[in-house]
DNA sequence: AGTAGTTAATTAATTATTTTATTAATTAAG
DNA sequence: CTTAATTAATAAAATAATTAATTAACTACT
């Protein structure tokens, strides 16, 4: 016993020798609780290759720090019943902020990946101005104050932003890059709480991968189908960033021989024909060419039609919308087939607004994958729709902050 | 001191407690020597967070086992000079077998990644028959016997084979899959030495990544340009396999809208227009259409022209060959641009037969990458030519066996 | 050349951890 | 209802590791 708390030790870079090893073992214990769930002293001792008294001592210290809880005795086939231990959900909390184009979702997550409070679709217009940044900070600040847990109980804030993000430096290259300091530091100073920035698709991906059904998968994609196309990659069981954190940019891979200029400045990007933006563009064009659709009736000016309207129309079985979403799916499938051939994943999760059309987009994607990727490889790959929807963004942001602060990931 | 050698402990799965921890620390010490080079006791103690006496004890045990060597004292700015320790090259050896279409390269590698003996271009025709397998075993067996080191000194054999390989099970899906047992086991039983199978491009990639210049890179591709296109991926500092070991299949990603049937059964594969095979096909076709080339003179029947002849012609500045290799490069570059966008690597190494044409293929690739991938992302990426050539295959095979047997990788 | 200042290696002392033994808690069988 | 069997938790003993102290080896400066 050093008398220092887990977090004090963690922040102390000078820690060596016995204290260092104890800290490492504590991290392993917490990591086990996070990834595998509750466990007995005997379980931990066996799995982490440490003696029972040692594990018992460290677990007790973690209980003293408020991070771990004794969940009481459990059933046993025979013999004395063991106590199980696990994370203490009420010890500390994390705030996940999921920034969309026209609104923000905020979630307060506990240690065990439950969103104890959420505030969805808070009006906010994502613009690259100091005013928008101020407004964002105010929204987060008010959310924390009204959450009733007290600011000191909030260990960290995770912010999901679209575009290229370098999470290590905390810089955003697409929004709020008008000051010298990295964005994460700016928010941190405004709110007085540790803040981590993350690419939105990657954060959602982390939420999906860490939640329930998919914790055993080691190599997976999460494909975020909104106006643009984003992706989060799980490779060898780790979130993959690439050299500067720009990995996963599937939207701008050159796969078409078209002349459509993408907003990235290049031609032939996947996004030009297989994104929500492309769907909207093509839909409006077809309406203007005289195609019939239930959407057309509601909009005297076809230019006013939004992506949401088209997706709504799919659900109402509008023929034009269904036809076009299938086309988009077919093209997306070709892009995904490329990835499957290269990375041989076990799981592909489709999420984002377009994924809400269910089989209408999923089946064309599946058939394109079968057509364009090698059977031996794509047989390994399960294709599923996200079932978490908007939750995944907030939850992923909270999880990333938790796991970074506990130094379970780097 | 348990009295057991490192390898005995390693094989003993039942090992627990103190002995287990000592074994782990020994692995870390060896790993340090492998990846970072020689070190003093003090260095190791600092880096591995273990005390000086403990490290000293374990290093001495490793010396007793013959794995580690005392390299004597080194210079120091002040104070008593430390002894440095490192791998003992002569303790054990590994055999790397690089199987090509019409020949085999064999190399005997020591603990420090030196090929102490090689036997290149041993005639061998890669066919999917028991006879070919027998001949292969004979070749390996003779190489070991004539190497002069004694069979007992050979710790393992690494075999590189093209096509899809599952290294964990030891199965090959493209060659020698006519028996029930995995191929690695068959060879192992024939020769009496532990054998590991690996995809050829991945093995070469490992050789390149582990050798000298590129040990600091964490995310890199090695692209193997032969008749087909293969790739080895290093992601987050680890060789990447995907779910079943099929990752890296860049040759069959669908990027063209052509009608050329690939040998994989699909259309539009990158290989159909951007491989050595495509180069040969197009070259012959152009000759038949009446194009002039120095190669044409040597072959009354254009159908007899081989890839090697065309590559030779490039070096002699044959205009047709140069024109076509640039075309191939441009198309390859587009495929590589896709990968760069998705994986944001820091290094791309071009290897294989086509890479021997140097700038003739490299420059078109580079310009296509600039054209098709995002500047922010491709600025991170260094594109280089392999300088190891045929050596990389043998060396990579040896390294993979070494690191697997030392349990440095899994 | 001698000495102060450094750093390595070794040894001794101390601290920490694991192992073993013991006690406690529980189930199932007789 | 008692006892044997089983497993957990705790305590004591034995072992092992670290830390601190010492000695050794070397440099540079006076």
PDB file of N, CA and C (backbone and C1' of nucleotides) in Angstrom, chain A residues 18 22 51 53-54 73 77 79-81, chain C residues 16-19 23-28:
ATOM      1  N   UNK A  18       8.311  -2.013  -7.723  1.00  0.00           N
ATOM      2  CA  UNK A  18       7.138  -2.708  -7.201  1.00  0.00           C
ATOM      3  C   UNK A  18       5.858  -1.925  -7.489  1.00  0.00           C
ATOM      4  N   UNK A  22       2.597  -3.218  -9.526  1.00  0.00           N
ATOM      5  CA  UNK A  22       1.251  -3.231  -8.947  1.00  0.00           C
ATOM      6  C   UNK A  22       0.273  -2.459  -9.816  1.00  0.00           C
ATOM      7  N   UNK A  51      -0.630 -14.315  -7.725  1.00  0.00           N
ATOM      8  CA  UNK A  51      -1.102 -15.133  -6.611  1.00  0.00           C
ATOM      9  C   UNK A  51      -2.408 -14.588  -6.049  1.00  0.00           C
ATOM     10  N   UNK A  53      -3.313 -13.983  -2.856  1.00  0.00           N
ATOM     11  CA  UNK A  53      -3.193 -12.868  -1.900  1.00  0.00           C
ATOM     12  C   UNK A  53      -2.877 -11.532  -2.585  1.00  0.00           C
ATOM     13  N   UNK A  54      -2.023 -11.592  -3.593  1.00  0.00           N
ATOM     14  CA  UNK A  54      -1.676 -10.356  -4.302  1.00  0.00           C
ATOM     15  C   UNK A  54      -2.902  -9.755  -4.986  1.00  0.00           C
ATOM     16  N   UNK A  73     -21.562 -12.916  -3.032  1.00  0.00           N
ATOM     17  CA  UNK A  73     -21.236 -14.300  -3.342  1.00  0.00           C
ATOM     18  C   UNK A  73     -22.064 -14.817  -4.516  1.00  0.00           C
ATOM     19  N   UNK A  77     -20.935 -24.950  -7.660  1.00  0.00           N
ATOM     20  CA  UNK A  77     -21.363 -26.350  -7.704  1.00  0.00           C
ATOM     21  C   UNK A  77     -21.061 -27.022  -6.365  1.00  0.00           C
ATOM     22  N   UNK A  79     -18.411 -26.503  -2.588  1.00  0.00           N
ATOM     23  CA  UNK A  79     -17.427 -25.730  -1.867  1.00  0.00           C
ATOM     24  C   UNK A  79     -17.884 -24.348  -1.456  1.00  0.00           C
ATOM     25  N   UNK A  80     -17.000 -23.684  -0.813  1.00  0.00           N
ATOM     26  CA  UNK A  80     -17.291 -22.333  -0.333  1.00  0.00           C
ATOM     27  C   UNK A  80     -17.560 -21.408  -1.513  1.00  0.00           C
ATOM     28  N   UNK A  81     -18.527 -20.557  -1.369  1.00  0.00           N
ATOM     29  CA  UNK A  81     -18.885 -19.662  -2.481  1.00  0.00           C
ATOM     30  C   UNK A  81     -17.927 -18.480  -2.569  1.00  0.00           C
TER      31      UNK A  81
ATOM     32  P    DA C  16       7.404  -3.493   0.703  1.00  0.00           P
ATOM     33  O5'  DA C  16       7.207  -4.775  -0.223  1.00  0.00           O
ATOM     34  C5'  DA C  16       8.024  -4.927  -1.375  1.00  0.00           C
ATOM     35  C4'  DA C  16       7.672  -6.235  -2.038  1.00  0.00           C
ATOM     36  C3'  DA C  16       6.183  -6.564  -2.015  1.00  0.00           C
ATOM     37  O3'  DA C  16       5.852  -6.907  -3.331  1.00  0.00           O
ATOM     38  C1'  DA C  16       7.442  -8.373  -1.141  1.00  0.00           C
ATOM     39  P    DT C  17       4.386  -7.264  -3.771  1.00  0.00           P
ATOM     40  O5'  DT C  17       4.517  -8.815  -4.105  1.00  0.00           O
ATOM     41  C5'  DT C  17       5.625  -9.268  -4.882  1.00  0.00           C
ATOM     42  C4'  DT C  17       5.632 -10.781  -4.847  1.00  0.00           C
ATOM     43  C3'  DT C  17       4.244 -11.405  -4.981  1.00  0.00           C
ATOM     44  O3'  DT C  17       4.242 -12.210  -6.138  1.00  0.00           O
ATOM     45  C1'  DT C  17       5.441 -12.343  -3.139  1.00  0.00           C
ATOM     46  P    DT C  18       2.942 -13.010  -6.600  1.00  0.00           P
ATOM     47  O5'  DT C  18       3.367 -14.476  -6.159  1.00  0.00           O
ATOM     48  C5'  DT C  18       4.657 -14.950  -6.507  1.00  0.00           C
ATOM     49  C4'  DT C  18       4.962 -16.203  -5.710  1.00  0.00           C
ATOM     50  C3'  DT C  18       3.917 -17.303  -5.875  1.00  0.00           C
ATOM     51  O3'  DT C  18       4.619 -18.484  -6.209  1.00  0.00           O
ATOM     52  C1'  DT C  18       4.331 -16.873  -3.570  1.00  0.00           C
ATOM     53  P    DT C  19       3.803 -19.767  -6.737  1.00  0.00           P
ATOM     54  O5'  DT C  19       3.929 -20.797  -5.528  1.00  0.00           O
ATOM     55  C5'  DT C  19       5.003 -20.616  -4.653  1.00  0.00           C
ATOM     56  C4'  DT C  19       4.972 -21.524  -3.455  1.00  0.00           C
ATOM     57  C3'  DT C  19       4.021 -22.716  -3.471  1.00  0.00           C
ATOM     58  O3'  DT C  19       4.754 -23.831  -2.990  1.00  0.00           O
ATOM     59  C1'  DT C  19       3.558 -21.329  -1.587  1.00  0.00           C
ATOM     60  P    DT C  23      -6.259 -24.621  11.912  1.00  0.00           P
ATOM     61  O5'  DT C  23      -7.462 -23.707  11.375  1.00  0.00           O
ATOM     62  C5'  DT C  23      -7.288 -22.302  11.277  1.00  0.00           C
ATOM     63  C4'  DT C  23      -8.421 -21.728  10.464  1.00  0.00           C
ATOM     64  C3'  DT C  23      -9.821 -22.162  10.906  1.00  0.00           C
ATOM     65  O3'  DT C  23     -10.622 -21.011  11.034  1.00  0.00           O
ATOM     66  C1'  DT C  23      -9.578 -22.453   8.598  1.00  0.00           C
ATOM     67  P    DA C  24     -12.115 -21.094  11.558  1.00  0.00           P
ATOM     68  O5'  DA C  24     -12.923 -20.803  10.220  1.00  0.00           O
ATOM     69  C5'  DA C  24     -12.611 -19.645   9.449  1.00  0.00           C
ATOM     70  C4'  DA C  24     -13.513 -19.615   8.237  1.00  0.00           C
ATOM     71  C3'  DA C  24     -14.975 -19.960   8.525  1.00  0.00           C
ATOM     72  O3'  DA C  24     -15.771 -18.986   7.890  1.00  0.00           O
ATOM     73  C1'  DA C  24     -14.149 -21.335   6.789  1.00  0.00           C
ATOM     74  P    DA C  25     -17.340 -18.938   8.081  1.00  0.00           P
ATOM     75  O5'  DA C  25     -17.865 -19.603   6.738  1.00  0.00           O
ATOM     76  C5'  DA C  25     -17.553 -18.980   5.485  1.00  0.00           C
ATOM     77  C4'  DA C  25     -18.064 -19.865   4.377  1.00  0.00           C
ATOM     78  C3'  DA C  25     -19.522 -20.302   4.519  1.00  0.00           C
ATOM     79  O3'  DA C  25     -20.159 -20.014   3.301  1.00  0.00           O
ATOM     80  C1'  DA C  25     -18.145 -22.157   4.076  1.00  0.00           C
ATOM     81  P    DT C  26     -21.685 -19.790   3.180  1.00  0.00           P
ATOM     82  O5'  DT C  26     -22.155 -21.143   2.485  1.00  0.00           O
ATOM     83  C5'  DT C  26     -21.730 -21.380   1.137  1.00  0.00           C
ATOM     84  C4'  DT C  26     -21.633 -22.852   0.860  1.00  0.00           C
ATOM     85  C3'  DT C  26     -22.900 -23.675   1.034  1.00  0.00           C
ATOM     86  O3'  DT C  26     -23.625 -23.679  -0.188  1.00  0.00           O
ATOM     87  C1'  DT C  26     -20.872 -24.871   1.433  1.00  0.00           C
ATOM     88  P    DT C  27     -24.937 -24.538  -0.365  1.00  0.00           P
ATOM     89  O5'  DT C  27     -24.362 -25.905  -0.934  1.00  0.00           O
ATOM     90  C5'  DT C  27     -23.622 -25.909  -2.172  1.00  0.00           C
ATOM     91  C4'  DT C  27     -23.321 -27.354  -2.546  1.00  0.00           C
ATOM     92  C3'  DT C  27     -24.550 -28.249  -2.629  1.00  0.00           C
ATOM     93  O3'  DT C  27     -24.459 -29.032  -3.803  1.00  0.00           O
ATOM     94  C1'  DT C  27     -22.991 -29.150  -1.085  1.00  0.00           C
ATOM     95  P    DA C  28     -25.657 -29.969  -4.284  1.00  0.00           P
ATOM     96  O5'  DA C  28     -25.144 -31.406  -3.826  1.00  0.00           O
ATOM     97  C5'  DA C  28     -23.845 -31.842  -4.248  1.00  0.00           C
ATOM     98  C4'  DA C  28     -23.557 -33.193  -3.629  1.00  0.00           C
ATOM     99  C3'  DA C  28     -24.735 -34.175  -3.656  1.00  0.00           C
ATOM    100  O3'  DA C  28     -24.213 -35.468  -3.913  1.00  0.00           O
ATOM    101  C1'  DA C  28     -24.058 -33.850  -1.437  1.00  0.00           C
TER     102       DA C  28
END
